[in-house]
Coordinates of N, CA and C and ligand atoms in Angstrom, one line a residue:
X354 N -5.9 7.9 -44.1 CA -5.0 9.1 -44.1 C -3.6 8.7 -44.7
X355 N -3.1 9.6 -45.4 CA -1.6 9.4 -46.0 C -0.6 9.0 -45.0
X356 N 0.0 7.9 -45.3 CA 1.2 7.4 -44.4 C 2.4 8.3 -44.5
X357 N 3.1 8.4 -43.3 CA 4.2 9.3 -43.3 C 5.5 8.4 -43.2
X358 N 6.3 8.4 -44.2 CA 7.5 7.5 -44.1 C 8.9 8.4 -44.1
X359 N 9.4 8.3 -42.8 CA 10.6 9.2 -42.6 C 11.8 8.3 -42.4
X360 N 13.0 8.9 -43.2 CA 14.2 8.1 -43.1 C 15.2 8.8 -42.3
X361 N 15.8 8.1 -41.3 CA 16.8 8.7 -40.4 C 18.2 8.1 -40.7
X362 N 18.9 8.9 -41.3 CA 20.3 8.4 -41.8 C 21.3 8.3 -40.6
X363 N 20.9 8.9 -39.4 CA 21.9 8.8 -38.3 C 23.1 9.3 -38.7
X364 N 24.3 8.9 -38.1 CA 25.5 9.5 -38.5 C 26.2 8.8 -39.7
X365 N 25.4 8.9 -40.8 CA 25.8 8.3 -42.1 C 25.5 9.2 -43.2
X366 N 26.5 9.3 -44.1 CA 26.3 10.0 -45.3 C 27.1 11.2 -45.5
X367 N 27.9 11.1 -46.8 CA 28.7 12.2 -47.4 C 28.1 12.6 -48.6
X368 N 28.8 13.6 -49.1 CA 28.1 14.3 -50.2 C 27.6 13.2 -51.4
X369 N 28.4 12.2 -51.4 CA 28.2 11.2 -52.6 C 26.8 10.6 -52.2
X370 N 26.4 10.6 -51.0 CA 25.0 9.8 -50.6 C 23.9 10.7 -51.1
X371 N 24.1 12.0 -51.6 CA 22.9 12.7 -52.1 C 22.2 12.0 -53.2
X372 N 23.2 11.3 -54.0 CA 22.5 10.7 -55.2 C 21.3 9.5 -54.6
X373 N 21.5 9.0 -53.4 CA 20.4 8.1 -52.9 C 19.2 8.9 -52.6
X374 N 19.3 10.2 -52.2 CA 18.3 11.0 -51.8 C 17.6 11.3 -53.2
X375 N 18.3 11.6 -54.2 CA 17.7 12.0 -55.4 C 17.0 10.9 -56.0
X376 N 17.6 9.7 -55.9 CA 16.9 8.4 -56.4 C 15.7 8.1 -55.7
X377 N 15.5 8.5 -54.4 CA 14.3 8.3 -53.6 C 13.3 9.2 -54.4
X378 N 13.6 10.5 -54.6 CA 12.6 11.4 -55.1 C 12.2 11.0 -56.5
X379 N 13.1 10.6 -57.3 CA 12.8 10.1 -58.6 C 11.9 8.9 -58.6
X380 N 12.2 8.0 -57.7 CA 11.2 6.7 -57.6 C 10.0 6.9 -57.0
X381 N 9.7 8.1 -56.5 CA 8.4 8.3 -55.7 C 7.2 8.5 -56.5
X382 N 7.3 8.8 -57.7 CA 6.1 9.1 -58.4 C 5.0 8.1 -58.3
X383 N 3.8 8.7 -58.0 CA 2.7 8.0 -57.9 C 2.6 7.3 -56.4
X384 N 3.5 7.6 -55.7 CA 3.5 7.0 -54.2 C 2.3 7.6 -53.3
X385 N 1.7 6.9 -52.5 CA 0.6 7.4 -51.8 C 1.3 8.1 -50.4
X386 N 2.4 7.7 -50.0 CA 2.9 8.2 -48.7 C 3.6 9.5 -48.9
X387 N 3.5 10.3 -47.6 CA 4.4 11.6 -47.5 C 5.7 11.2 -47.0
X388 N 6.8 11.6 -47.7 CA 8.1 11.0 -47.4 C 9.1 12.2 -47.0
X389 N 9.9 11.7 -46.0 CA 11.0 12.8 -45.5 C 12.3 12.0 -45.4
X390 N 13.6 12.5 -45.5 CA 14.7 12.1 -45.2 C 15.4 13.1 -44.2
X391 N 16.0 12.5 -43.0 CA 16.8 13.2 -42.1 C 18.2 12.9 -42.1
X392 N 19.0 13.7 -43.0 CA 20.4 13.4 -43.0 C 21.1 14.1 -41.8
X393 N 22.4 13.7 -41.6 CA 23.2 14.4 -40.7 C 23.1 15.8 -41.0
X394 N 23.4 16.8 -40.0 CA 23.2 18.1 -40.2 C 24.1 18.8 -41.2
X395 N 25.4 18.1 -41.4 CA 26.2 18.6 -42.5 C 25.6 18.4 -43.9
X396 N 24.6 17.7 -44.1 CA 24.0 17.4 -45.4 C 22.6 18.1 -45.5
X397 N 22.0 18.7 -44.4 CA 20.7 19.1 -44.5 C 20.6 20.3 -45.6
X398 N 21.4 21.2 -45.7 CA 21.3 22.4 -46.8 C 21.4 21.8 -48.1
X399 N 22.5 20.9 -48.4 CA 22.7 20.4 -49.7 C 21.6 19.4 -50.0
X400 N 21.0 18.7 -49.2 CA 19.9 17.7 -49.3 C 18.6 18.6 -49.8
X401 N 18.5 19.7 -49.0 CA 17.3 20.5 -49.2 C 17.3 21.0 -50.6
X402 N 18.4 21.5 -51.0 CA 18.7 22.0 -52.4 C 18.5 21.0 -53.4
X403 N 19.1 19.8 -53.1 CA 19.0 18.7 -54.2 C 17.5 18.3 -54.4
X404 N 16.8 18.4 -53.4 CA 15.4 17.9 -53.3 C 14.4 19.0 -53.6
X405 N 14.8 20.2 -53.8 CA 13.8 21.3 -53.8 C 12.9 21.0 -55.1
X406 N 11.6 21.1 -55.0 CA 10.6 20.9 -56.0 C 10.2 19.5 -56.2
X407 N 10.8 18.6 -55.2 CA 10.4 17.2 -55.3 C 9.4 17.1 -54.1
X408 N 8.9 15.9 -54.0 CA 7.9 15.6 -52.9 C 8.5 15.2 -51.6
X409 N 9.8 15.1 -51.6 CA 10.6 14.6 -50.4 C 11.1 15.9 -49.6
X410 N 10.6 15.8 -48.3 CA 10.9 16.8 -47.3 C 12.3 16.4 -46.7
X411 N 12.8 17.5 -46.0 CA 14.1 17.2 -45.4 C 14.1 17.6 -43.9
X412 N 14.6 16.8 -42.9 CA 14.5 17.1 -41.7 C 15.9 16.9 -41.0
X413 N 16.0 17.5 -39.8 CA 17.1 17.2 -38.9 C 16.9 16.0 -37.9
X414 N 17.8 15.6 -37.3 CA 17.8 14.6 -36.4 C 17.9 14.9 -34.9
X415 N 18.0 16.1 -34.6 CA 18.1 16.7 -33.2 C 18.4 18.0 -33.3
X416 N 18.1 18.9 -32.2 CA 18.4 20.3 -32.1 C 18.7 20.5 -30.6
X417 N 19.3 21.8 -30.5 CA 19.5 22.3 -29.2 C 18.2 23.1 -28.8
X418 N 17.9 23.1 -27.7 CA 16.8 24.0 -27.3 C 16.9 25.4 -27.5
X419 N 18.1 25.8 -27.1 CA 18.4 27.4 -27.3 C 18.4 27.8 -28.6
X420 N 18.2 29.2 -29.0 CA 18.3 29.5 -30.3 C 19.6 29.8 -30.7
X421 N 20.6 30.2 -30.0 CA 22.0 30.5 -30.4 C 22.7 30.5 -29.0
X422 N 24.1 30.6 -29.1 CA 24.8 30.9 -28.0 C 26.0 30.0 -27.9
X423 N 26.8 30.0 -26.8 CA 28.0 29.3 -26.6 C 27.8 27.8 -26.3
X424 N 27.5 27.1 -27.2 CA 27.1 25.6 -27.2 C 27.9 24.9 -28.2
X425 N 29.2 24.7 -28.1 CA 30.0 24.3 -29.2 C 29.5 22.9 -29.6
X426 N 29.5 22.9 -30.9 CA 29.0 21.7 -31.6 C 27.7 21.3 -31.7
X427 N 26.7 22.2 -31.2 CA 25.4 22.0 -31.2 C 24.7 22.8 -32.4
X428 N 23.6 22.5 -32.8 CA 22.7 23.0 -33.8 C 21.4 23.4 -33.3
X429 N 20.9 24.6 -33.6 CA 19.7 25.1 -33.1 C 18.6 24.8 -34.2
X430 N 17.4 24.7 -33.7 CA 16.3 24.6 -34.6 C 16.2 25.5 -35.7
X431 N 16.6 26.8 -35.2 CA 16.5 28.0 -36.2 C 17.5 27.7 -37.4
X432 N 18.6 27.1 -36.9 CA 19.7 26.8 -37.9 C 19.2 25.7 -38.9
X433 N 18.6 24.7 -38.5 CA 18.2 23.6 -39.3 C 17.0 24.1 -40.2
X434 N 16.1 25.0 -39.7 CA 15.1 25.6 -40.7 C 15.9 26.5 -41.7
X435 N 16.8 27.3 -41.3 CA 17.5 28.2 -42.2 C 18.2 27.4 -43.3
X436 N 18.6 26.1 -42.9 CA 19.3 25.2 -43.9 C 18.3 24.6 -44.8
X437 N 17.0 24.5 -44.5 CA 15.9 24.1 -45.5 C 15.2 22.9 -44.8
X438 N 15.4 22.6 -43.6 CA 14.6 21.5 -42.9 C 13.3 21.9 -42.6
X439 N 12.2 21.1 -42.6 CA 11.1 21.3 -42.3 C 10.5 20.5 -41.2
X440 N 11.2 19.5 -40.7 CA 10.9 18.8 -39.6 C 12.2 18.4 -38.8
X441 N 12.0 17.8 -37.7 CA 13.2 17.5 -36.9 C 12.9 16.2 -35.9
X442 N 13.6 15.2 -35.9 CA 13.4 14.1 -35.0 C 14.1 14.5 -33.6
X443 N 13.2 14.3 -32.6 CA 13.5 14.9 -31.0 C 13.4 13.6 -30.2
X444 N 14.2 13.3 -29.3 CA 14.0 12.3 -28.2 C 14.4 10.9 -28.7
X445 N 15.1 10.8 -29.8 CA 15.5 9.4 -30.2 C 16.1 8.7 -29.1
X446 N 15.9 7.4 -29.1 CA 16.5 6.6 -27.9 C 18.0 6.6 -27.9
X447 N 18.6 6.8 -29.1 CA 20.0 7.0 -29.1 C 20.6 8.2 -28.4
X448 N 19.7 9.2 -28.3 CA 19.9 10.5 -27.7 C 19.5 10.3 -26.2
X449 N 18.4 9.8 -26.0 CA 18.0 9.6 -24.7 C 19.1 8.7 -23.8
X450 N 19.4 7.6 -24.6 CA 20.4 6.7 -23.7 C 21.9 7.2 -23.8
X451 N 22.3 7.6 -25.0 CA 23.6 7.9 -25.1 C 24.0 9.3 -24.8
X452 N 23.1 10.2 -24.6 CA 23.5 11.6 -24.3 C 22.5 12.1 -23.1
X453 N 21.9 11.1 -22.3 CA 21.2 11.3 -21.1 C 20.0 12.4 -21.3
X454 N 19.4 12.5 -22.5 CA 18.3 13.4 -22.7 C 17.0 12.8 -21.9
X455 N 16.5 13.7 -21.0 CA 15.4 13.4 -20.4 C 14.1 13.9 -21.0
X456 N 12.9 13.5 -20.4 CA 11.8 13.9 -21.1 C 11.6 15.4 -20.9
X457 N 12.1 16.1 -19.9 CA 12.1 17.6 -19.7 C 12.9 18.3 -20.9
X458 N 14.1 17.8 -21.2 CA 14.8 18.2 -22.2 C 14.2 18.2 -23.5
X459 N 13.8 17.0 -23.7 CA 13.0 16.6 -25.1 C 11.9 17.6 -25.2
X460 N 11.2 17.8 -24.2 CA 10.1 18.8 -24.2 C 10.4 20.3 -24.6
X461 N 11.6 20.5 -24.0 CA 12.2 21.9 -24.3 C 12.6 22.0 -25.8
X462 N 13.1 21.0 -26.4 CA 13.5 20.8 -27.7 C 12.3 20.9 -28.7
X463 N 11.2 20.3 -28.2 CA 10.1 20.3 -29.0 C 9.4 21.7 -29.1
X464 N 9.6 22.4 -28.0 CA 9.2 23.9 -27.9 C 10.0 24.7 -28.9
X465 N 11.4 24.3 -28.9 CA 12.3 25.0 -29.9 C 11.9 24.9 -31.2
X466 N 11.6 23.5 -31.6 CA 11.2 23.2 -33.0 C 10.0 24.0 -33.5
X467 N 9.0 24.1 -32.4 CA 7.9 25.0 -32.8 C 8.2 26.4 -33.0
X468 N 8.9 26.9 -32.2 CA 9.4 28.3 -32.3 C 10.1 28.5 -33.7
X469 N 10.9 27.6 -34.2 CA 11.5 27.8 -35.5 C 10.6 27.3 -36.6
X470 N 9.4 26.9 -36.4 CA 8.5 26.5 -37.4 C 8.7 25.1 -38.1
X471 N 9.5 24.2 -37.2 CA 9.7 23.0 -37.6 C 8.8 22.1 -37.1
X472 N 8.4 20.9 -37.9 CA 7.4 20.0 -37.4 C 8.2 19.0 -36.6
X473 N 8.0 18.8 -35.2 CA 8.7 17.8 -34.5 C 8.2 16.5 -34.6
X474 N 9.1 15.5 -34.5 CA 8.8 14.0 -34.6 C 9.4 13.6 -33.2
X475 N 8.5 13.2 -32.3 CA 8.8 12.9 -31.0 C 9.0 11.4 -30.9
X476 N 10.0 10.9 -30.4 CA 10.3 9.5 -30.3 C 10.1 9.0 -28.9
X477 N 9.5 7.9 -28.7 CA 9.4 7.2 -27.4 C 9.4 5.7 -27.7
X478 N 9.7 5.0 -26.5 CA 9.9 3.5 -26.7 C 10.6 2.9 -25.5
X479 N 10.2 1.8 -25.1 CA 10.7 1.1 -24.0 C 11.9 0.1 -24.2
X480 N 12.7 0.0 -23.2 CA 13.8 -1.0 -23.3 C 13.4 -2.4 -23.3
X481 N 14.2 -3.3 -23.6 CA 13.9 -4.8 -23.5 C 13.6 -5.0 -22.0
X482 N 14.3 -4.6 -21.1 CA 14.1 -4.8 -19.6 C 12.8 -4.5 -19.1
X483 N 12.4 -3.2 -19.7 CA 11.1 -2.6 -19.4 C 9.9 -3.5 -19.9
X484 N 10.1 -3.9 -21.2 CA 9.0 -4.8 -21.8 C 9.0 -6.1 -20.9
X485 N 10.1 -6.7 -20.7 CA 10.1 -7.9 -20.0 C 9.4 -7.8 -18.6
X486 N 9.6 -6.7 -18.0 CA 8.9 -6.5 -16.8 C 7.5 -6.1 -16.7
X487 N 7.0 -6.2 -17.9 CA 5.6 -5.7 -18.1 C 5.3 -4.2 -18.1
X488 N 6.3 -3.3 -18.3 CA 6.1 -1.9 -18.0 C 6.2 -1.1 -19.3
X489 N 6.0 -1.8 -20.5 CA 6.2 -1.2 -21.7 C 5.1 0.0 -21.9
X490 N 3.8 -0.3 -21.4 CA 2.8 0.8 -21.8 C 2.9 1.9 -20.7
X491 N 3.4 1.7 -19.6 CA 3.6 2.7 -18.6 C 4.7 3.6 -19.0
X492 N 5.8 3.0 -19.4 CA 7.0 3.7 -19.7 C 6.6 4.6 -20.9
X493 N 6.2 4.1 -21.9 CA 5.8 4.8 -23.1 C 4.7 5.9 -22.9
X494 N 3.8 5.6 -22.2 CA 2.8 6.7 -22.0 C 3.2 7.9 -21.1
X495 N 4.2 7.4 -20.2 CA 5.0 8.5 -19.4 C 5.9 9.4 -20.2
X496 N 6.6 8.6 -21.2 CA 7.3 9.5 -22.1 C 6.6 10.5 -22.9
X497 N 5.5 9.9 -23.3 CA 4.5 10.8 -24.2 C 4.1 12.1 -23.2
X498 N 3.7 11.7 -22.1 CA 3.2 12.9 -21.2 C 4.4 13.8 -20.9
X499 N 5.5 13.4 -20.6 CA 6.7 14.2 -20.3 C 7.3 14.9 -21.5
X500 N 7.2 14.4 -22.6 CA 8.1 14.9 -23.7 C 7.3 15.9 -24.6
X501 N 5.9 16.0 -24.3 CA 5.2 17.1 -25.1 C 4.8 18.3 -24.5
X502 N 5.4 19.4 -24.7 CA 5.0 20.5 -24.0 C 3.6 21.1 -24.3
X503 N 3.1 21.8 -23.4 CA 1.7 22.2 -23.5 C 1.5 23.0 -24.8
X504 N 2.5 23.8 -25.1 CA 2.5 24.5 -26.3 C 2.3 23.8 -27.7
X505 N 2.4 22.3 -27.6 CA 2.2 21.6 -28.7 C 0.7 21.3 -29.1
X506 N -0.1 21.6 -28.1 CA -1.5 21.2 -28.2 C -2.1 22.0 -29.5
X507 N -2.7 21.2 -30.4 CA -3.3 21.8 -31.6 C -2.3 22.0 -32.7
X508 N -1.0 21.8 -32.4 CA -0.1 22.0 -33.5 C 0.2 20.7 -34.2
X509 N 0.9 20.9 -35.4 CA 1.2 19.8 -36.3 C 2.4 19.1 -35.8
X510 N 2.2 17.8 -35.4 CA 3.6 17.2 -35.0 C 3.2 15.7 -35.2
X511 N 4.4 14.9 -35.1 CA 4.3 13.5 -35.3 C 4.8 12.7 -34.0
X512 N 4.4 11.6 -33.6 CA 4.9 10.7 -32.6 C 5.6 9.6 -33.2
X513 N 6.6 9.0 -32.7 CA 7.1 7.7 -33.1 C 7.4 6.9 -32.1
X514 N 6.8 5.6 -32.2 CA 6.9 4.6 -31.2 C 8.1 3.6 -31.7
X515 N 9.2 3.7 -31.0 CA 10.4 2.8 -31.4 C 11.0 2.1 -30.2
X516 N 10.4 0.8 -30.1 CA 11.0 0.0 -29.0 C 12.5 -0.1 -29.1
X517 N 13.3 0.2 -28.1 CA 14.7 0.5 -28.1 C 15.3 -0.9 -28.6
X518 N 14.7 -2.0 -28.2 CA 15.2 -3.3 -28.5 C 15.0 -3.7 -29.8
X519 N 14.2 -3.0 -30.6 CA 13.9 -3.4 -32.1 C 14.9 -2.4 -33.0
X520 N 15.5 -1.4 -32.4 CA 16.2 -0.6 -33.4 C 17.6 -1.1 -33.7
X521 N 17.7 -1.2 -35.1 CA 19.0 -1.7 -35.6 C 19.2 -3.3 -35.2
X522 N 18.3 -4.0 -34.7 CA 18.6 -5.4 -34.4 C 18.1 -6.5 -35.3
X523 N 17.1 -6.0 -36.0 CA 16.5 -7.0 -37.0 C 15.3 -7.7 -36.3
X524 N 15.0 -7.2 -35.0 CA 13.8 -7.8 -34.1 C 12.8 -6.8 -34.2
X525 N 11.5 -7.3 -34.4 CA 10.4 -6.4 -34.3 C 9.4 -7.0 -33.3
X526 N 8.5 -6.1 -32.8 CA 7.4 -6.6 -31.9 C 6.4 -7.2 -32.8
X527 N 5.5 -8.0 -32.3 CA 4.5 -8.7 -33.0 C 3.5 -7.5 -33.4
X528 N 2.6 -7.7 -34.4 CA 1.7 -6.7 -34.7 C 0.8 -6.3 -33.6
X529 N 0.5 -7.4 -32.8 CA -0.3 -7.1 -31.6 C 0.3 -6.3 -30.7
X530 N 1.7 -6.5 -30.5 CA 2.3 -5.5 -29.4 C 2.2 -4.1 -30.1
X531 N 2.6 -3.8 -31.3 CA 2.5 -2.6 -32.0 C 1.3 -2.1 -31.9
X532 N 0.2 -2.7 -32.1 CA -1.1 -2.2 -32.1 C -1.4 -1.7 -30.6
X533 N -1.1 -2.6 -29.7 CA -1.3 -2.3 -28.2 C -0.7 -1.0 -27.8
X534 N 0.6 -0.8 -28.3 CA 1.3 0.5 -27.7 C 0.8 1.7 -28.6
X535 N 0.4 1.5 -29.8 CA -0.1 2.6 -30.5 C -1.4 3.1 -29.9
X536 N -2.2 2.0 -29.6 CA -3.7 2.5 -29.0 C -3.5 3.1 -27.7
X537 N -2.4 2.7 -26.9 CA -2.1 3.5 -25.6 C -1.7 4.9 -25.9
X538 N -0.8 5.0 -26.8 CA -0.4 6.5 -27.1 C -1.5 7.4 -27.7
X539 N -2.3 6.6 -28.6 CA -3.4 7.4 -29.1 C -4.4 7.8 -28.1
X540 N -4.7 7.0 -26.9 CA -5.6 7.4 -25.8 C -4.9 8.4 -25.0
X541 N -3.6 8.5 -24.9 CA -2.9 9.5 -24.1 C -3.0 10.8 -24.8
X542 N -2.8 10.8 -26.2 CA -3.0 11.9 -27.0 C -4.4 12.7 -26.9
X543 N -5.3 11.7 -27.0 CA -6.8 12.2 -27.0 C -7.1 12.8 -25.6
X544 N -6.6 12.1 -24.5 CA -6.9 12.8 -23.3 C -6.2 14.0 -23.1
X545 N -5.1 14.2 -23.6 CA -4.3 15.5 -23.5 C -4.9 16.6 -24.4
X546 N -5.3 16.1 -25.7 CA -5.5 17.3 -26.7 C -7.0 17.3 -27.1
X547 N -7.8 16.3 -26.7 CA -9.1 16.2 -27.4 C -9.0 15.8 -28.8
X548 N -9.9 16.2 -29.6 CA -10.1 15.8 -31.0 C -8.8 15.8 -31.7
X549 N -8.1 16.9 -31.6 CA -6.9 17.1 -32.4 C -5.8 16.0 -32.1
X550 N -5.9 15.3 -30.9 CA -4.9 14.2 -30.6 C -5.4 13.0 -31.4
X551 N -6.5 12.9 -31.9 CA -6.8 11.8 -32.7 C -6.2 11.8 -34.1
X552 N -5.7 13.0 -34.6 CA -5.2 13.0 -35.9 C -3.8 13.1 -35.9
X553 N -3.0 13.0 -34.8 CA -1.6 13.0 -34.7 C -1.1 11.7 -35.4
X554 N -0.2 11.8 -36.3 CA 0.4 10.5 -37.0 C 1.2 9.8 -35.9
X555 N 0.9 8.5 -35.7 CA 2.0 7.9 -34.8 C 2.8 6.8 -35.7
X556 N 4.0 7.1 -35.8 CA 4.7 6.3 -36.7 C 5.4 5.1 -35.9
X557 N 5.6 4.0 -36.5 CA 6.4 2.8 -35.8 C 7.7 2.9 -36.3
X558 N 8.8 2.6 -35.5 CA 10.2 2.5 -35.9 C 11.0 1.4 -35.2
X559 N 11.8 0.9 -35.9 CA 12.6 -0.3 -35.4 C 12.6 -1.5 -36.4
X560 N 13.7 -1.6 -37.0 CA 14.0 -2.7 -38.0 C 12.8 -2.8 -39.1
X561 N 12.3 -1.5 -39.6 CA 11.3 -1.6 -40.6 C 12.2 -2.0 -41.9
X562 N 11.6 -3.0 -42.7 CA 12.4 -3.2 -43.9 C 11.3 -3.4 -45.1
X563 N 11.8 -3.5 -46.4 CA 10.8 -3.8 -47.4 C 9.8 -4.9 -47.1
X564 N 10.4 -6.0 -46.6 CA 9.7 -7.3 -46.4 C 8.7 -7.2 -45.1
X565 N 8.7 -6.2 -44.3 CA 7.8 -6.2 -43.2 C 7.0 -5.0 -43.3
X566 N 7.3 -4.0 -44.2 CA 6.7 -2.7 -43.9 C 5.1 -2.8 -44.4
X567 N 4.6 -3.4 -45.2 CA 3.3 -3.4 -45.7 C 2.3 -3.9 -44.4
X568 N 2.8 -4.9 -43.8 CA 1.9 -5.4 -42.7 C 2.1 -4.6 -41.5
X569 N 3.3 -4.0 -41.2 CA 3.2 -3.0 -40.1 C 2.5 -1.8 -40.3
X570 N 2.6 -1.3 -41.7 CA 1.9 -0.1 -42.0 C 0.3 -0.2 -42.0
X571 N -0.1 -1.5 -42.1 CA -1.6 -1.7 -42.0 C -2.1 -2.1 -40.7
X572 N -1.2 -2.0 -39.7 CA -1.7 -2.3 -38.4 C -2.3 -1.2 -37.8
X573 N -3.5 -1.3 -36.9 CA -4.2 -0.2 -36.5 C -3.5 0.9 -35.8
X574 N -3.8 2.0 -36.1 CA -3.2 3.3 -35.5 C -1.7 3.5 -35.9
X575 N -1.3 2.7 -36.8 CA 0.1 3.0 -37.3 C 0.1 4.0 -38.6
X576 N 0.6 5.2 -38.3 CA 0.3 6.3 -39.4 C 1.6 6.4 -40.3
X577 N 2.6 5.5 -40.1 CA 3.7 5.6 -40.9 C 4.8 4.9 -40.2
X578 N 6.2 5.2 -40.8 CA 7.2 4.4 -40.4 C 8.5 5.4 -40.1
X579 N 9.1 5.2 -39.0 CA 10.6 5.9 -38.9 C 11.6 4.9 -39.3
X580 N 12.4 5.1 -40.3 CA 13.3 4.1 -40.8 C 14.8 4.4 -40.6
X581 N 15.5 3.4 -40.0 CA 17.0 3.9 -39.9 C 17.6 3.2 -41.0
X582 N 18.4 2.0 -40.7 CA 19.2 1.5 -41.8 C 18.7 1.3 -43.2
X583 N 17.5 1.0 -43.2 CA 16.8 0.6 -44.7 C 16.5 2.0 -45.3
X584 N 16.9 3.2 -44.7 CA 16.6 4.4 -45.4 C 17.8 4.7 -46.2
X585 N 18.9 4.1 -46.0 CA 20.3 4.6 -46.6 C 20.5 4.3 -48.0
X586 N 19.7 3.1 -48.5 CA 19.7 2.8 -50.0 C 18.4 3.1 -50.4
X587 N 18.3 3.9 -51.6 CA 17.0 4.3 -52.2 C 16.2 3.1 -52.6
X588 N 16.8 1.9 -53.0 CA 15.9 0.8 -53.2 C 15.2 0.3 -52.1
X589 N 15.9 0.1 -50.9 CA 15.2 -0.4 -49.8 C 14.1 0.6 -49.2
X590 N 14.5 1.8 -49.3 CA 13.5 2.9 -48.7 C 12.3 2.9 -49.7
X591 N 12.5 2.9 -51.0 CA 11.3 2.9 -51.9 C 10.6 1.6 -51.7
X592 N 11.3 0.5 -51.4 CA 10.4 -0.7 -51.1 C 9.6 -0.6 -49.9
X593 N 10.0 0.2 -48.9 CA 9.2 0.5 -47.7 C 8.0 1.3 -48.1
X594 N 8.3 2.3 -48.9 CA 7.3 3.3 -49.3 C 6.2 2.6 -50.1
X595 N 6.6 1.7 -50.9 CA 5.6 0.9 -51.7 C 4.7 0.2 -50.8
X596 N 5.1 -0.2 -49.6 CA 4.2 -0.9 -48.7 C 3.1 0.0 -48.0
X597 N 3.2 1.3 -48.3 CA 2.3 2.3 -47.6 C 0.9 2.4 -48.3
Ligands
LIG867 P1 16.4 0.9 -37.8 O1 16.4 2.2 -36.8 O2 15.3 1.0 -38.8 O3 17.8 0.7 -38.3 O4 16.2 -0.2 -36.8 C1 15.2 2.8 -36.7 C2 15.4 4.2 -36.0 O5 16.4 4.3 -35.1 O6 14.8 5.3 -36.2

């Protein structure tokens, strides 16, 4: 199946950065992966315009569960869709840890994304303490169970396994560890959704670079990559895409 490579720019990017996005689109010809970039919400509309007619999709990095209202500073799924986004990252560990997002809240946001016609990318992953205490699989499968609303069954969505300790650190799990967690997530999805759970792409995220992308992407049950730092420069991101 076609790999999905998604770049998460986090809180990085000004209008001048759009040239990197265009360079990704230009460099993509002949690539076998399906590619998306998730810029900060200030750039979603301009990036969607800049990439219109190319193969690169544009997504948001988070959304509020409500459609509209008195929520100063927040952005709804409908607003992201209106700006040209087609997908949205939800439950990233930087939001779970930094903004106290619970599985219930992530689940509500996933419902909001579906309501607005966005494809959710639902992130899960254990901390270093959880891994070292032997609880990685329990933590991750509990997050999968808690973060996916029943309304998601049969819908088009992506999962992303991102061990918290591998994000932005240069550390990555072994390929065996990645395969083990992805297999556990796959089993959970199949129990939950039956045959359609077997088709949900499960992305790996955390210090993916051009130098490690090919081996990670060829690990069993790895359906793509969610890339932070290395998605900011077109050359690095294209190097990762080339590994798909
Ligand atoms: P990183 O971030 O690639 O910079 O480790 C990954 C992510 O947070 O999605």
